[in-house]
Coordinates of C-alpha atoms and ligand atoms in Angstrom, one line a residue:
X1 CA 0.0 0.0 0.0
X2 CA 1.7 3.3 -0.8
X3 CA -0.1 6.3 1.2
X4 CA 0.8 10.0 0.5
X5 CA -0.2 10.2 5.0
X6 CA 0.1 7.6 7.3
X7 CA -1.0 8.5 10.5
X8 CA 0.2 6.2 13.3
X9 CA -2.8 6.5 16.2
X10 CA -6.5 6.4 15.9
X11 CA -7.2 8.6 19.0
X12 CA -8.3 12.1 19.4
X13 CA -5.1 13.5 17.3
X14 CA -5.0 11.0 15.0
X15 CA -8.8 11.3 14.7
X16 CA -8.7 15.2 14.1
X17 CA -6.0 14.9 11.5
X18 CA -7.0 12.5 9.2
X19 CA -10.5 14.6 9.3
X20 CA -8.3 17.5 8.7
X21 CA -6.1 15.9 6.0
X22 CA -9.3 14.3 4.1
X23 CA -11.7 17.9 4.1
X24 CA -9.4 20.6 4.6
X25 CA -6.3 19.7 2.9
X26 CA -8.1 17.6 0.0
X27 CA -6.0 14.6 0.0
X28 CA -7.5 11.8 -1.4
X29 CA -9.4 9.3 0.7
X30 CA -7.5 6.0 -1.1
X31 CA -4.2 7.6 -0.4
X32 CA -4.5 8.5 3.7
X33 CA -4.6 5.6 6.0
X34 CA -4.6 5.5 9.9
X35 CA -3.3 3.0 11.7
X36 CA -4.4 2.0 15.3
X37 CA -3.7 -1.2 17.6
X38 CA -7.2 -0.5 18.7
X39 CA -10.3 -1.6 17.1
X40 CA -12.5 1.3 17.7
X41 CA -11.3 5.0 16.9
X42 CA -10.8 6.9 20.2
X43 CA -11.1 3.7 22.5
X44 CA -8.3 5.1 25.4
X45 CA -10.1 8.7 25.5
X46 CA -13.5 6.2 26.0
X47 CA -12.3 4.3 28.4
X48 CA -10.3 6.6 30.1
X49 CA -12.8 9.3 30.7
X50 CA -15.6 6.4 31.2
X51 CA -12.8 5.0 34.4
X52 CA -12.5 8.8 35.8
X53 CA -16.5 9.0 35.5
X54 CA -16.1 12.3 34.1
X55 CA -19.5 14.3 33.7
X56 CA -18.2 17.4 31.5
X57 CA -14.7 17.6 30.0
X58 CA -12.5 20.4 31.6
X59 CA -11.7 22.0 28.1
X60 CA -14.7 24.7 26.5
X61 CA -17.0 23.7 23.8
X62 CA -14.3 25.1 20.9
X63 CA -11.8 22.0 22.0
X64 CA -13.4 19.7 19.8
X65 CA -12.6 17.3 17.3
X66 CA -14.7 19.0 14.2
X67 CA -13.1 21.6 11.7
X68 CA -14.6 24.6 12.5
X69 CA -14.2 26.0 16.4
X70 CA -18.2 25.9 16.8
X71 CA -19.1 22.6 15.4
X72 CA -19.9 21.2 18.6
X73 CA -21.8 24.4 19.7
X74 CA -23.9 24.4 16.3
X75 CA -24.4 20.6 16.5
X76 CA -25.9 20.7 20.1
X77 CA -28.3 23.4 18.9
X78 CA -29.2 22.0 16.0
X79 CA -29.8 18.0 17.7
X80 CA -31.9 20.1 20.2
X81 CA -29.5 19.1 23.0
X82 CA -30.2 20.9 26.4
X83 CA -28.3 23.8 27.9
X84 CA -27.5 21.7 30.5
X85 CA -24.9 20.1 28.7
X86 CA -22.7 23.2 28.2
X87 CA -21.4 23.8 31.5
X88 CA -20.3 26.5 33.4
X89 CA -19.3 30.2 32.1
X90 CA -16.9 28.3 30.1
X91 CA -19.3 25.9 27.9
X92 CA -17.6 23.3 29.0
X93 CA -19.1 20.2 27.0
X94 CA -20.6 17.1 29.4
X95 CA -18.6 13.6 28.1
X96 CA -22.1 12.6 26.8
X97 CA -22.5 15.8 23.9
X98 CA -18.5 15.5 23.2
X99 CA -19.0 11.8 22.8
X100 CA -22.1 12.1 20.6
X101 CA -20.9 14.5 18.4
X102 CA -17.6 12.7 17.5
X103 CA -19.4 9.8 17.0
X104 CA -21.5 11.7 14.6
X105 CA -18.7 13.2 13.0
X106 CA -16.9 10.4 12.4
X107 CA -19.6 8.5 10.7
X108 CA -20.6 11.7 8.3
X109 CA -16.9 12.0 7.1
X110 CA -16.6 8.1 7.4
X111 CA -13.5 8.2 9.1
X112 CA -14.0 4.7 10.2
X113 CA -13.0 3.5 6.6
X114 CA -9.7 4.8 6.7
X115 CA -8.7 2.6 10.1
X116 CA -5.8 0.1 9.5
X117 CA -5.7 -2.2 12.7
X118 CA -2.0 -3.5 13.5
X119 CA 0.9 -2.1 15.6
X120 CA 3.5 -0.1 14.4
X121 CA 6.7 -1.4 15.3
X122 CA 9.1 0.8 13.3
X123 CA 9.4 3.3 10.4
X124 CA 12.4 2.9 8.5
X125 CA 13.0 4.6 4.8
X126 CA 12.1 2.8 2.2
X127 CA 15.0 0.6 0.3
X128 CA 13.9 1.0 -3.5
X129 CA 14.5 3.7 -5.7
X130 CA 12.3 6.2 -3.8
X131 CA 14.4 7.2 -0.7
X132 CA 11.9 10.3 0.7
X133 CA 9.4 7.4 1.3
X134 CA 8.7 5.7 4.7
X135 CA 8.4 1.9 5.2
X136 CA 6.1 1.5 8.6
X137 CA 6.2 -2.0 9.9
X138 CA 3.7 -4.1 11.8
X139 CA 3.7 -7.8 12.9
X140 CA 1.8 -8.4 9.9
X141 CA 2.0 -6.0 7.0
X142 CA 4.1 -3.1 5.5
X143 CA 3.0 0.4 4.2
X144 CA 4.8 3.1 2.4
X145 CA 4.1 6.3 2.8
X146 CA 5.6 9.7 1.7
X147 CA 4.3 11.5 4.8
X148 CA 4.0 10.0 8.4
X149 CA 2.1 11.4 11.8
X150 CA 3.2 9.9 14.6
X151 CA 0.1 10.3 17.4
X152 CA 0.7 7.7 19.6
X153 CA -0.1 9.6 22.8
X154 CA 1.0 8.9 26.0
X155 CA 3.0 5.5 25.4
X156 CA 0.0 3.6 27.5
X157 CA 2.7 3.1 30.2
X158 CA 1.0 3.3 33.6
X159 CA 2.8 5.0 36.6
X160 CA 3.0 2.2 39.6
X161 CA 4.5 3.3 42.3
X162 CA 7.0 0.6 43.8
X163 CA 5.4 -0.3 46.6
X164 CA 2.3 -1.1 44.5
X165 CA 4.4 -3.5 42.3
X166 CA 6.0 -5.1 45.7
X167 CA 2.8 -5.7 46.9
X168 CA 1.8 -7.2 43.3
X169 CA 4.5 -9.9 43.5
X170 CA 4.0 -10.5 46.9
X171 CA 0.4 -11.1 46.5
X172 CA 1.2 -13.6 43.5
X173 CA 3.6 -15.9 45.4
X174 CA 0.7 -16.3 48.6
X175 CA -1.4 -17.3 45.7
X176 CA 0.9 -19.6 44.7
X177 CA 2.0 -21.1 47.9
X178 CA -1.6 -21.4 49.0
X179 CA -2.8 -25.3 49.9
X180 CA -4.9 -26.6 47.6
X181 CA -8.0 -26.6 50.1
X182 CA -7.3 -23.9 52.1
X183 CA -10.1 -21.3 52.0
X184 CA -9.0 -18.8 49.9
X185 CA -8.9 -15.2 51.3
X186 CA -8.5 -12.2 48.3
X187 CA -5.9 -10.1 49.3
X188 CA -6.7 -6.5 48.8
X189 CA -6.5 -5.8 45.3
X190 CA -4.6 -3.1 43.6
X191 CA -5.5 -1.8 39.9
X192 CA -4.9 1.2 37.8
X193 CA -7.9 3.5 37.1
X194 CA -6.5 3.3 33.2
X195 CA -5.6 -0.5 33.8
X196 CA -8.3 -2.1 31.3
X197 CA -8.9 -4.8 34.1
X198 CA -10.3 -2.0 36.5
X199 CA -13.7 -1.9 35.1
X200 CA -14.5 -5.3 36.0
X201 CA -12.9 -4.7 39.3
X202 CA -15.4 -1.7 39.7
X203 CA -18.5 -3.6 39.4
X204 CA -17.6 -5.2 42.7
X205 CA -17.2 -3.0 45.7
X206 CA -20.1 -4.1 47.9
X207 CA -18.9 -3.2 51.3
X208 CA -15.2 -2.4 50.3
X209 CA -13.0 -0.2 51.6
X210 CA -11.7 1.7 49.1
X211 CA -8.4 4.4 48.8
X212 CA -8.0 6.1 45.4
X213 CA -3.9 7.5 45.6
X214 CA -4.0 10.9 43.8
X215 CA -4.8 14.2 44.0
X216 CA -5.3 15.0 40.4
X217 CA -8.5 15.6 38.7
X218 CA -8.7 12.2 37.7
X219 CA -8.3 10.7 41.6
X220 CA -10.8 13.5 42.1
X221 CA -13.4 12.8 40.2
X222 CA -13.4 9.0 40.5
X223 CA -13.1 9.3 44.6
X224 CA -16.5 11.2 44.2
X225 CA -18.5 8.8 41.8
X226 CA -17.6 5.8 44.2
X227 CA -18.1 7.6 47.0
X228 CA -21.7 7.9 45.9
X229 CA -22.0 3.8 45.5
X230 CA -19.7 2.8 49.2
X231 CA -20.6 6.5 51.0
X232 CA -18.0 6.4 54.1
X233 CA -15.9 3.7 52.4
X234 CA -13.8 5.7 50.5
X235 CA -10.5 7.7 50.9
X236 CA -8.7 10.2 48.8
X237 CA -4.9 10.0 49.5
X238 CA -2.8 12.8 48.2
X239 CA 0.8 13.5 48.4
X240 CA 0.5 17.5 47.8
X241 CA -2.8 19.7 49.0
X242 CA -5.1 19.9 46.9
X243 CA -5.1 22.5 44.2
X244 CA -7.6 24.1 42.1
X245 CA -7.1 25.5 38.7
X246 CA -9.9 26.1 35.8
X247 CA -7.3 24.5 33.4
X248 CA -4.7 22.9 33.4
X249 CA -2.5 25.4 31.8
X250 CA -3.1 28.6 31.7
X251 CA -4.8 30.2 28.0
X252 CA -2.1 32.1 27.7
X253 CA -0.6 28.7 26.2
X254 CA -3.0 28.5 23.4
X255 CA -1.7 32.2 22.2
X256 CA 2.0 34.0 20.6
X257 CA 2.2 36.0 24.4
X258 CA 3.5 32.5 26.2
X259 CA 4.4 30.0 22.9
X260 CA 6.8 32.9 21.9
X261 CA 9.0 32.7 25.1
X262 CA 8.7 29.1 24.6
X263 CA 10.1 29.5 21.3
X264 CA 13.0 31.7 22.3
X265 CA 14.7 28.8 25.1
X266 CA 17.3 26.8 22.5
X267 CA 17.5 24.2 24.6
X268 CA 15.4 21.3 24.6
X269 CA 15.6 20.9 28.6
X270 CA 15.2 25.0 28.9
X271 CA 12.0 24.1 26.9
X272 CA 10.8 20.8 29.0
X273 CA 11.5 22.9 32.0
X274 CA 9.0 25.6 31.0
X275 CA 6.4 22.8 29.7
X276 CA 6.7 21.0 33.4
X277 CA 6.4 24.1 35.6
X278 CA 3.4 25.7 32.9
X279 CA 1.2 22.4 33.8
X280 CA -1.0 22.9 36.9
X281 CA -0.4 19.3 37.6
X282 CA -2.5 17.6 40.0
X283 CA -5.2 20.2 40.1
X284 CA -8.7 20.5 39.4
X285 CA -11.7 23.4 38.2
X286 CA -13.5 24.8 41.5
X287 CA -17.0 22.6 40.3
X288 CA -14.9 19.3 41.1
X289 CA -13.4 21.0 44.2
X290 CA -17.3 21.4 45.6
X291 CA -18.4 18.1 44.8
X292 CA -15.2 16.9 46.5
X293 CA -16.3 19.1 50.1
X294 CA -19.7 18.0 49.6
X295 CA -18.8 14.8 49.7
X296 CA -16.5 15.5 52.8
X297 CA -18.9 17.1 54.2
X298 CA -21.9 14.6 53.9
X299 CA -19.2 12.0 54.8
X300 CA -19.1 9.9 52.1
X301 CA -15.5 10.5 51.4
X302 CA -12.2 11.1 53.2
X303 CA -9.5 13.3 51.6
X304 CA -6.1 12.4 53.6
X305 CA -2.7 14.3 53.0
X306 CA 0.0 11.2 53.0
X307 CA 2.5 9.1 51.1
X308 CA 2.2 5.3 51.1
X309 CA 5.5 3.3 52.3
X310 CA 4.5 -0.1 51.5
X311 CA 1.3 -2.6 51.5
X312 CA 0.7 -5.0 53.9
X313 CA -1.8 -7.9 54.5
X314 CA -3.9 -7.7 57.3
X315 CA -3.3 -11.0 58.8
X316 CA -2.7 -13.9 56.9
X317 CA -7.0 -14.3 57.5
X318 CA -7.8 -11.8 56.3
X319 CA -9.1 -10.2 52.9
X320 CA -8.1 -6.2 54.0
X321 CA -4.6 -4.8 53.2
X322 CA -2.9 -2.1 55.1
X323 CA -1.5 0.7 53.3
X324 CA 1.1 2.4 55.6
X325 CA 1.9 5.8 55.2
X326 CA 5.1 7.3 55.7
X327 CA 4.6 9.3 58.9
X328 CA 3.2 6.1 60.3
X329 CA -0.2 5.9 60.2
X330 CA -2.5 3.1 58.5
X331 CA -4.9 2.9 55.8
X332 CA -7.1 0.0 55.9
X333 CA -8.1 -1.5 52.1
X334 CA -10.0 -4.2 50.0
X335 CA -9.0 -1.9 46.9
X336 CA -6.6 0.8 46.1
X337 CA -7.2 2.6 42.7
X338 CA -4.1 4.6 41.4
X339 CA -5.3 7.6 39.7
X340 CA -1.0 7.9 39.2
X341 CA -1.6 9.0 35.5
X342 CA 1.4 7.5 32.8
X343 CA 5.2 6.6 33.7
X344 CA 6.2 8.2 30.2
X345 CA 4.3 11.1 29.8
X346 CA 7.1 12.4 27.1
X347 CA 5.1 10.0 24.6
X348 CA 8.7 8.2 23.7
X349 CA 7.4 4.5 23.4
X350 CA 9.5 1.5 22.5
X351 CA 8.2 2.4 18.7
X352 CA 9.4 6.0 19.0
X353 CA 12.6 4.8 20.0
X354 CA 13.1 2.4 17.3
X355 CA 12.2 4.8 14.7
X356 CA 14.6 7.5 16.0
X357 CA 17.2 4.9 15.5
X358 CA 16.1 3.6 12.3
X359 CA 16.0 6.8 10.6
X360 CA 18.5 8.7 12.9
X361 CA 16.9 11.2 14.2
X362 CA 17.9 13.8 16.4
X363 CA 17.0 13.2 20.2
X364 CA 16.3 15.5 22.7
X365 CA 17.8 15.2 26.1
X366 CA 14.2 13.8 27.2
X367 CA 14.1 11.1 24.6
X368 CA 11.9 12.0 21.7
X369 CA 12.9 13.2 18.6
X370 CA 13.7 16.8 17.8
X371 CA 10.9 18.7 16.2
X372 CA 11.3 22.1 14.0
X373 CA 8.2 24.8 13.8
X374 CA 6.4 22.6 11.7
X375 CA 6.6 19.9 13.8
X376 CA 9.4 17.8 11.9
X377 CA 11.2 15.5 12.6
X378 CA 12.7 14.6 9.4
X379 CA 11.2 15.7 5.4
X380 CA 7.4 14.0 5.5
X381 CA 8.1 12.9 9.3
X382 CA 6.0 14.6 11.9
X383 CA 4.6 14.6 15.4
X384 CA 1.7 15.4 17.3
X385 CA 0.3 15.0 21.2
X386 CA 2.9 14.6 23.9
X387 CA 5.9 14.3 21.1
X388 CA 5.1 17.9 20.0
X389 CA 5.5 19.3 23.3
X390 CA 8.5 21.0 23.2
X391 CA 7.1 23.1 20.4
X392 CA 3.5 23.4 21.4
X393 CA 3.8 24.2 25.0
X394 CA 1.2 21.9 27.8
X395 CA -1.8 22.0 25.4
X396 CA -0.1 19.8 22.6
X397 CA -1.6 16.8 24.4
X398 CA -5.2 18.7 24.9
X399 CA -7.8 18.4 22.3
X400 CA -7.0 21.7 20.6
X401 CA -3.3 20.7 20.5
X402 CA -4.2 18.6 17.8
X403 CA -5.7 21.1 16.1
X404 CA -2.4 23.7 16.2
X405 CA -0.5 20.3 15.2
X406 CA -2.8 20.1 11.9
X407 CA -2.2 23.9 11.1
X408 CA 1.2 24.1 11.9
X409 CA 1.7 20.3 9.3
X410 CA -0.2 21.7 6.9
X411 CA 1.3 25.0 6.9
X412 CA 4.8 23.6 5.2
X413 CA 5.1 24.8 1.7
X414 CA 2.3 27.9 2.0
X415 CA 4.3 30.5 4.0
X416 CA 7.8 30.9 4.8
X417 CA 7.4 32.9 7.8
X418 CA 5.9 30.9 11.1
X419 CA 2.8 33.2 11.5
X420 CA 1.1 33.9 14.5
X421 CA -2.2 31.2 13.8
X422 CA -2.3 31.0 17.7
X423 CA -4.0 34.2 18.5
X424 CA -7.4 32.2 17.0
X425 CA -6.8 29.4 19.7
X426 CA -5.9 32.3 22.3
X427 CA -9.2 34.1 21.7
X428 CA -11.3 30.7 21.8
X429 CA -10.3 29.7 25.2
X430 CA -10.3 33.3 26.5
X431 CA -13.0 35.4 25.8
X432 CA -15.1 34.1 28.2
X433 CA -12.3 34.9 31.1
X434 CA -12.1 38.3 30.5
Ligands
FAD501 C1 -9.3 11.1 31.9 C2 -8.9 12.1 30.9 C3 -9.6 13.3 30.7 C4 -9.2 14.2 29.7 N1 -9.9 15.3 29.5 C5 -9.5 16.3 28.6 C6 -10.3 17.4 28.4 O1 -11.4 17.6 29.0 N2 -9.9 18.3 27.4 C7 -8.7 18.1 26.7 O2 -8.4 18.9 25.9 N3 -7.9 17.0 27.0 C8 -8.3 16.1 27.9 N4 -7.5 15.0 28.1 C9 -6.2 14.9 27.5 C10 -6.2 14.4 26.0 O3 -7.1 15.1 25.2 C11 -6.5 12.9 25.9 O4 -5.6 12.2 26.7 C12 -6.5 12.4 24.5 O5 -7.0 11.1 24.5 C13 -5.2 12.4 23.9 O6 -5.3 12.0 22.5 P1 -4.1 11.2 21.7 O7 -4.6 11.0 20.4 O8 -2.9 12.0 21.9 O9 -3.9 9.9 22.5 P2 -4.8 8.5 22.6 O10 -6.2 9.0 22.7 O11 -4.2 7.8 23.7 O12 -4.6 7.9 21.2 C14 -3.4 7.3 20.8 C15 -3.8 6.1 20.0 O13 -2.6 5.5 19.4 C16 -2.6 4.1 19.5 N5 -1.2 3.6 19.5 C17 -0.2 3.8 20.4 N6 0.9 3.2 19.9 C18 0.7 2.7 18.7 C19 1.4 2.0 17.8 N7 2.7 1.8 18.0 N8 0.8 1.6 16.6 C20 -0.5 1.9 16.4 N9 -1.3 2.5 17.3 C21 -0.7 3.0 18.4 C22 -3.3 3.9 20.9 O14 -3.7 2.6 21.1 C23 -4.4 4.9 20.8 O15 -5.5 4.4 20.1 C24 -7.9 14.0 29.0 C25 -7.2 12.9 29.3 C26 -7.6 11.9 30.2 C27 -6.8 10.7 30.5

């Protein structure tokens, strides 16, 4: 199959730019593929967002995945959807509306059609006469393509603490060890809130006790939606006090003001640095922060300051762990949910790092591939998501980063001058602030 774009990643970027590609750039819908190891386009935003319980997305109603900035807004209006579903002085969409409409969206533009499903494993140049092509490599096939997007998002590595993994092992060899017919007591159970397996661990918390480890808005959210099934059962550890923010950057990302001082640190590491300490990490919008003292309040929940040490059993009869805290005190558990977000949240996966060797790429001290204005990493080779970071500031890996990714891509060859295309971006997330 020779492509003219291969997108790697079928989620929200990849989503957005083969839209993008197909009805704003014209390219021709037998030469643009998109190639996911998922079945279903945008299944780790699903089941992500499904896992946190999340009721309205924390981005406004622009941040969507349709071409024009008020697609979502005109949609809602014209499918009659109630007002409720924009939330907040900020028309921040509910899950349900953003869901719907990219459903919808997907299906008029037929989007579906252009999925590929395999793993990339590595992109190398292509042998034959035509060097400026890409060969991308699953288990099972080969494509050529002269352009590539990489959107592989956040390298679907899961941050487990040590102790968690200490626990994990130890809990395996009891298992093990265990007499044939000896009543069998489940240890307490521990399971990422992005872990695939934690749905089915969900269904079951009759009676539990339950402590959710982290203080972002993911812990946040999903402490309060189990709260409301095992009121009293449930505890919200955090390492740091909690922090409220409306965003999780501040808008003045999405505009020239703060991308330009980005743009004038040299250094890759000058520019991570600025990335890290622009991301209100660990924070949430003030409507979360009221559910979460409501909740306190009424008892339901319990929001402890802490760090865990380690994870003991009970007693050897019993189905309760014991998380224990580093100033001493205990935590008893049937469940602890990490809400610890992704151990690589640079995006460099095992494929990212094969293809920067393949093609010998240019690294950045942080591992990923070094990215000009235009988001290049080599002629036809480009990123989006975490990857384009370093470039785009904390709102690459937002929904409207992939829509600055698209412009910027599709900007080569029209204008020699970077011009200043984030002031629209600027304007859609702060009009409403000011
Ligand atoms: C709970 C949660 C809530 C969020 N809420 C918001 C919000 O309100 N507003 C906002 O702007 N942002 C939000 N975000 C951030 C961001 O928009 C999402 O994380 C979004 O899903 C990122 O899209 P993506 O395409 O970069 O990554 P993903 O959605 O993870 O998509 C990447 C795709 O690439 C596939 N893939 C990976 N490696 C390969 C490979 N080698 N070969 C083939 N396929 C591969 C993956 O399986 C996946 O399908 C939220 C994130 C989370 C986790």
């Amino acid at each position: 199959m020779h492509l003219d774009w291969l997108i790697v990643g079928g989620g929200i970027h990849g989503t957005f730019l083969s839209n993008y590609l197909l009805n704003r750039k014209g390219v021709e819908r037998d030469k643009i593929a998109v190639l996911d190891n998922q079945r279903e386009p945008l299944a780790n935003w699903l089941q992500q967002t499904d896992a946190v319980a999340m009721k309205y997305l924390r981005s406004p109603v622009e941040h969507n995945l349709d071409l024009g900035s008020q697609a979502l807004r005109k949609w809602a209006h014209d499918e009659r959807i109630p007002d409720t579903e924009l939330y907040s002085k900020f028309d921040r969409p509910s899950l349900r509306s953003f869901n719907s409409h990219s459903q919808a969206l997907i299906e008029r533009n037929q989007l579906e059609e252009l999925r590929v499903f395999g793993e990339a494993k590595i992109i190398t140049r292509d042998k034959g006469k035509n060097q400026d092509r890409y060969l991308i490599k699953t288990e099972e096939r080969e494509f050529l393509a002269s352009n590539v997007i990489i959107c592989t998002g956040q390298a679907n590595k899961l941050a487990i603490p040590d102790w968690a993994l200490d626990w994990t092992a130890k809990d395996k060899e009891l298992r093990a060890s265990a007499e044939p017919n000896q009543t069998r007591h489940d240890h307490c159970q521990v399971v990422h809130l992005f872990d695939k397996r934690y749905q089915q661990v969900s269904r079951d918390l009759n009676n539990k006790e339950i402590v959710i480890i982290g203080g972002g808005i993911s812990g946040a959210q999903a402490a309060i939606a189990i709260a409301e099934r095992q009121p009293g059962k449930v505890v919200l550890l955090h390492r740091e006090p909690l922090q409220t923010y409306q965003f999780d950057a501040d808008p003045c990302w999405l505009s020239t003001r703060c991308l330009g001082l980005l743009r004038q640190a040299r250094s890759p590491l000058h520019r991570r640095r600025i990335v890290e300490g622009a991301r209100h990490k660990g924070s949430f919008p003030q409507d979360i922060a009221n559910q979460l003292q409501t909740a306190v309040k009424e008892g339901k929940l319990r929001c402890v300051l802490g760090q865990v040490e380690r994870l003991d059993g009970e007693t050897n009869m019993s189905d309760r762990g014991m998380l224990k805290l580093t100033d001493g005190t205990h935590l008893p558990c049937h469940l602890v949910v990490l809400a610890t977000g992704f151990a690589e949240s640079t995006g460099a996966s095992d494929f990212v790092r094969k293809t920067m060797r393949a093609l010998d790429l240019k690294e950045t001290p942080c591992g990923i591939p070094h990215i000009d204005y235009y988001l290049r990493a080599a002629k036809g080779l480009f990123v989006s998501g975490p990857l384009a970071e370093l470039e785009l500031g904390p709102a690459a890996r937002n929904i409207v980063g992939a829509r600055i990714a698209a412009e910027r891509i599709c900007q080569i060859g029209r204008s020699k001058k970077p011009h200043p295309k984030e002031y629209n971006y600027f304007f859609m997330a702060s009009r409403r602030i000011n």
